[in-house]
Tab-separated table of C-alpha atoms in Angstrom:
chain	number	residue	atom	x	y	z
S	1371	THR	CA	-5.633	26.932	-46.281
S	1372	GLN	CA	-5.870	23.849	-48.398
S	1373	LEU	CA	-3.614	23.703	-51.671
S	1374	LEU	CA	-3.662	21.655	-54.836
S	1375	GLU	CA	-0.328	21.643	-56.449
S	1376	GLN	CA	-0.181	20.408	-60.072
S	1377	SER	CA	2.804	19.229	-62.070
S	1378	PRO	CA	4.071	19.839	-64.499
S	1379	GLN	CA	3.091	23.664	-64.908
S	1380	PHE	CA	3.830	23.536	-68.651
S	1381	LEU	CA	4.049	20.816	-70.940
S	1382	SER	CA	4.842	20.933	-74.813
S	1383	ILE	CA	4.737	17.597	-76.507
S	1384	GLN	CA	4.071	16.248	-80.176
S	1385	GLU	CA	1.235	14.360	-81.412
S	1386	GLY	CA	1.176	10.800	-80.326
S	1387	GLU	CA	3.248	11.257	-77.418
S	1388	ASN	CA	1.540	10.009	-73.905
S	1389	LEU	CA	1.718	12.194	-70.742
S	1390	THR	CA	0.588	12.431	-66.935
S	1391	VAL	CA	-0.391	15.417	-65.070
S	1392	TYR	CA	-0.331	15.172	-61.302
S	1393	CYS	CA	-2.587	16.817	-58.706
S	1394	ASN	CA	-1.140	16.682	-54.959
S	1395	SER	CA	-2.292	17.811	-51.908
S	1396	SER	CA	-1.878	17.145	-47.882
S	1397	SER	CA	-5.486	17.444	-47.399
S	1398	VAL	CA	-8.303	14.660	-48.117
S	1399	PHE	CA	-10.991	15.595	-50.396
S	1400	SER	CA	-14.546	14.057	-50.732
S	1401	SER	CA	-14.371	14.148	-54.479
S	1402	LEU	CA	-12.205	15.462	-56.974
S	1403	GLN	CA	-12.786	17.008	-60.474
S	1404	TRP	CA	-10.684	17.819	-63.386
S	1405	TYR	CA	-11.521	20.553	-66.088
S	1406	ARG	CA	-10.067	21.611	-69.475
S	1407	GLN	CA	-9.962	25.294	-70.293
S	1408	GLU	CA	-9.397	26.198	-73.951
S	1409	PRO	CA	-8.201	29.818	-74.899
S	1410	GLY	CA	-10.901	32.354	-74.552
S	1411	GLU	CA	-13.353	29.812	-72.772
S	1412	GLY	CA	-14.262	28.738	-69.339
S	1413	PRO	CA	-13.098	25.412	-67.877
S	1414	VAL	CA	-15.194	22.661	-68.784
S	1415	LEU	CA	-15.832	19.531	-66.416
S	1416	LEU	CA	-14.257	16.383	-67.717
S	1417	VAL	CA	-14.738	13.997	-64.699
S	1418	THR	CA	-15.404	13.664	-61.246
S	1419	VAL	CA	-13.559	10.851	-59.179
S	1420	VAL	CA	-15.211	10.107	-55.789
S	1421	THR	CA	-13.948	6.796	-54.479
S	1422	GLY	CA	-10.262	6.389	-53.208
S	1423	GLY	CA	-8.302	4.418	-55.875
S	1424	GLU	CA	-10.989	4.893	-58.386
S	1425	VAL	CA	-10.036	4.876	-62.252
S	1426	LYS	CA	-12.306	6.441	-64.721
S	1427	LYS	CA	-11.506	6.623	-68.464
S	1428	LEU	CA	-12.718	9.082	-70.935
S	1429	LYS	CA	-11.853	8.009	-74.345
S	1430	ARG	CA	-7.893	8.472	-74.451
S	1431	LEU	CA	-8.111	9.967	-70.941
S	1432	THR	CA	-7.488	8.170	-67.771
S	1433	PHE	CA	-8.115	9.496	-64.520
S	1434	GLN	CA	-7.304	7.964	-61.022
S	1435	PHE	CA	-7.953	9.273	-57.540
S	1436	GLY	CA	-5.414	8.115	-54.750
S	1437	ASP	CA	-6.340	5.686	-52.069
S	1438	ALA	CA	-6.225	8.173	-49.670
S	1439	ARG	CA	-8.108	10.678	-51.670
S	1440	LYS	CA	-5.280	13.555	-51.268
S	1441	ASP	CA	-3.910	13.135	-54.795
S	1442	SER	CA	-5.136	12.521	-58.407
S	1443	SER	CA	-3.658	12.008	-61.872
S	1444	LEU	CA	-4.697	12.521	-65.402
S	1445	HIS	CA	-2.895	10.290	-68.155
S	1446	ILE	CA	-3.186	11.041	-71.820
S	1447	THR	CA	-2.573	8.400	-74.295
S	1448	ALA	CA	-1.441	9.345	-77.847
S	1449	ALA	CA	-2.125	13.179	-77.528
S	1450	GLN	CA	-3.666	15.068	-80.334
S	1451	PRO	CA	-3.552	18.958	-80.893
S	1452	GLY	CA	-7.170	18.976	-79.804
S	1453	ASP	CA	-6.070	18.177	-76.360
S	1454	THR	CA	-4.054	21.412	-76.191
S	1455	GLY	CA	-5.611	23.368	-73.240
S	1456	LEU	CA	-5.095	24.247	-69.513
S	1457	TYR	CA	-6.002	21.357	-67.105
S	1458	LEU	CA	-7.246	22.190	-63.750
S	1459	CYS	CA	-8.066	19.776	-60.823
S	1460	ALA	CA	-10.495	20.827	-58.148
S	1461	GLY	CA	-11.091	19.238	-55.086
S	1462	GLU	CA	-14.134	19.293	-52.919
S	1463	SER	CA	-14.055	18.900	-49.278
S	1464	THR	CA	-16.900	18.286	-46.546
S	1465	GLY	CA	-17.990	21.252	-44.685
S	1466	THR	CA	-16.402	23.939	-47.349
S	1467	ALA	CA	-20.001	25.405	-47.913
S	1468	SER	CA	-20.430	24.807	-51.766
S	1469	LYS	CA	-16.890	25.493	-52.919
S	1470	LEU	CA	-14.037	23.980	-54.529
S	1471	THR	CA	-10.365	24.308	-54.065
S	1472	PHE	CA	-8.832	24.737	-57.614
S	1473	GLY	CA	-5.276	23.502	-58.315
S	1474	THR	CA	-2.444	25.683	-59.879
S	1475	GLY	CA	-3.189	24.453	-63.611
S	1476	THR	CA	-1.014	22.437	-66.042
S	1477	ARG	CA	-0.768	24.194	-69.474
S	1478	LEU	CA	-0.478	21.582	-72.327
S	1479	GLN	CA	0.475	22.143	-76.014
S	1480	VAL	CA	0.320	19.443	-78.337
S	1481	THR	CA	2.101	19.909	-81.664
S	1482	LEU	CA	1.767	18.209	-84.912
E	1302	GLU	CA	-29.493	30.135	-74.515
E	1303	THR	CA	-28.214	27.103	-72.727
E	1304	GLY	CA	-25.534	26.620	-69.969
E	1305	VAL	CA	-23.904	29.884	-68.498
E	1306	THR	CA	-23.586	32.866	-70.288
E	1307	GLN	CA	-21.589	36.190	-69.830
E	1308	THR	CA	-22.000	39.360	-71.274
E	1309	PRO	CA	-19.872	41.333	-71.925
E	1310	ARG	CA	-17.029	39.070	-73.753
E	1311	HIS	CA	-14.796	41.623	-73.572
E	1312	LEU	CA	-14.469	44.831	-71.460
E	1313	VAL	CA	-11.981	47.954	-71.380
E	1314	MET	CA	-12.563	50.537	-68.970
E	1315	GLY	CA	-10.650	53.614	-67.246
E	1316	MET	CA	-9.823	53.507	-63.514
E	1317	THR	CA	-12.563	56.083	-62.798
E	1318	ASN	CA	-15.485	54.301	-64.893
E	1319	LYS	CA	-18.345	52.328	-63.391
E	1320	LYS	CA	-19.252	48.850	-65.451
E	1321	SER	CA	-21.128	45.783	-64.544
E	1322	LEU	CA	-20.445	42.151	-65.515
E	1323	LYS	CA	-23.617	40.013	-65.966
E	1324	CYS	CA	-23.883	36.347	-65.574
E	1325	GLU	CA	-27.035	34.091	-66.254
E	1326	GLN	CA	-27.356	30.237	-65.970
E	1327	HIS	CA	-29.983	28.312	-67.544
E	1328	LEU	CA	-29.295	25.007	-65.829
E	1329	GLY	CA	-31.660	25.211	-62.865
E	1330	HIS	CA	-28.730	25.417	-60.279
E	1331	ASN	CA	-28.919	26.775	-56.826
E	1332	ALA	CA	-25.214	28.098	-56.226
E	1333	MET	CA	-23.257	30.852	-58.286
E	1334	TYR	CA	-19.805	31.860	-58.261
E	1335	TRP	CA	-17.507	34.707	-59.161
E	1336	TYR	CA	-13.795	33.763	-59.955
E	1337	LYS	CA	-10.748	35.813	-61.177
E	1338	GLN	CA	-8.161	33.971	-63.528
E	1339	SER	CA	-4.931	36.181	-63.965
E	1340	ALA	CA	-2.023	34.942	-65.957
E	1341	LYS	CA	0.408	32.776	-63.995
E	1342	LYS	CA	-2.148	32.571	-61.050
E	1343	PRO	CA	-4.410	30.042	-60.040
E	1344	LEU	CA	-8.039	30.255	-60.222
E	1345	GLU	CA	-9.115	32.786	-57.406
E	1346	LEU	CA	-12.635	32.348	-55.775
E	1347	MET	CA	-14.034	35.701	-55.238
E	1348	PHE	CA	-17.945	35.245	-54.052
E	1349	VAL	CA	-20.170	32.414	-53.558
E	1350	TYR	CA	-24.013	32.644	-53.431
E	1351	ASN	CA	-26.392	29.764	-52.510
E	1352	PHE	CA	-30.130	30.362	-53.166
E	1353	LYS	CA	-29.385	34.085	-53.862
E	1354	GLU	CA	-27.531	34.518	-50.394
E	1355	GLN	CA	-23.774	35.457	-50.192
E	1356	THR	CA	-22.086	32.736	-48.254
E	1357	GLU	CA	-18.495	33.527	-49.228
E	1358	ASN	CA	-16.678	36.740	-49.781
E	1359	ASN	CA	-12.725	35.919	-50.226
E	1360	SER	CA	-11.480	38.974	-49.098
E	1361	VAL	CA	-12.349	40.922	-52.252
E	1362	PRO	CA	-11.607	44.479	-52.327
E	1363	SER	CA	-14.830	46.585	-51.954
E	1364	ARG	CA	-14.254	47.984	-55.509
E	1365	PHE	CA	-16.035	44.746	-56.559
E	1366	SER	CA	-19.571	44.431	-55.767
E	1367	PRO	CA	-21.578	41.310	-56.166
E	1368	GLU	CA	-25.209	41.255	-56.658
E	1369	CYS	CA	-27.442	38.191	-56.883
E	1370	PRO	CA	-31.371	39.001	-57.606
E	1371	ASN	CA	-32.258	35.645	-57.992
E	1372	SER	CA	-30.699	32.045	-58.273
E	1373	SER	CA	-30.337	32.362	-62.385
E	1374	HIS	CA	-28.585	36.044	-62.259
E	1375	LEU	CA	-25.376	37.168	-60.927
E	1376	PHE	CA	-23.957	40.598	-61.581
E	1377	LEU	CA	-20.387	42.009	-60.709
E	1378	HIS	CA	-20.472	45.764	-60.364
E	1379	LEU	CA	-17.021	47.435	-60.865
E	1380	HIS	CA	-15.793	50.861	-59.606
E	1381	THR	CA	-12.439	52.604	-59.332
E	1382	LEU	CA	-10.312	49.518	-60.408
E	1383	GLN	CA	-6.930	49.318	-60.612
E	1384	PRO	CA	-4.716	48.043	-63.598
E	1385	GLU	CA	-4.064	44.700	-61.519
E	1386	ASP	CA	-7.625	44.056	-61.821
E	1387	SER	CA	-7.273	43.369	-65.421
E	1388	ALA	CA	-8.115	39.566	-65.843
E	1389	LEU	CA	-10.502	37.268	-67.035
E	1390	TYR	CA	-13.787	36.956	-64.780
E	1391	LEU	CA	-15.427	33.659	-64.824
E	1392	CYS	CA	-18.991	32.967	-63.469
E	1393	ALA	CA	-20.180	29.511	-62.617
E	1394	SER	CA	-22.964	27.694	-61.202
E	1395	SER	CA	-23.579	24.172	-59.463
E	1396	GLN	CA	-26.071	22.350	-57.336
E	1397	ALA	CA	-23.742	22.574	-54.436
E	1398	ALA	CA	-26.583	23.550	-52.017
E	1399	SER	CA	-27.946	19.971	-52.871
E	1400	GLY	CA	-24.917	18.471	-52.453
E	1401	ASN	CA	-23.361	18.376	-56.137
E	1402	TYR	CA	-20.267	20.366	-56.534
E	1403	GLU	CA	-19.649	19.930	-60.307
E	1404	GLN	CA	-19.508	23.448	-61.718
E	1405	TYR	CA	-20.525	24.767	-64.970
E	1406	PHE	CA	-18.611	27.734	-66.488
E	1407	GLY	CA	-19.525	30.622	-68.479
E	1408	PRO	CA	-17.041	31.803	-71.252
E	1409	GLY	CA	-15.686	34.716	-69.001
E	1410	THR	CA	-15.321	38.452	-69.382
E	1411	ARG	CA	-11.935	39.604	-70.420
E	1412	LEU	CA	-11.366	43.026	-68.545
E	1413	THR	CA	-8.616	45.455	-69.158
E	1414	VAL	CA	-8.317	48.380	-66.747
E	1415	THR	CA	-6.284	51.280	-68.503
């Protein structure tokens, strides 16, 4: 069974602070996706990283795929209250018949 | 309507009731999924359909019965549920059968079993 462990599980910070969320596995993934879920809604795709070592930026969010394609990180610069939500990573493996393995989730709260 | 829609958004049912959740995707995707999301637990995959054929049943109890009449519609029929089945049920779709695994989720149905 493939597992994706995210850390930290919970994070409460003030507006303007920086933070990093980690997504780790012992398995290799073909690609890795990050989603954000706000209360009462479904997860929304933020980014997909495909190549080992790849870095993608989405405004104040920076995503990195590990060289060995087993782990990923999400860094948020100058967090804002609108960043509040549940962050989920999800890995795609070859031969898994159209499904993703979702991480355990990181719940972020950004306060004024 | 755009994206993935789910109805109802909220459902309260007794343990002896029968109800159905509905999902519709307007994205032209070829794969659809049911997930269960409980407090303090990771997102749990329940069922996967590719081109309306079920390709995954993740050891889900038979009191949950999926139905996929076509590539755009997915149902989850519920009967004799237990209180521990209370959760957010999410539907998603993707083009996974064509190699694109990015999933698009509906807003979910918040189910409470009393």
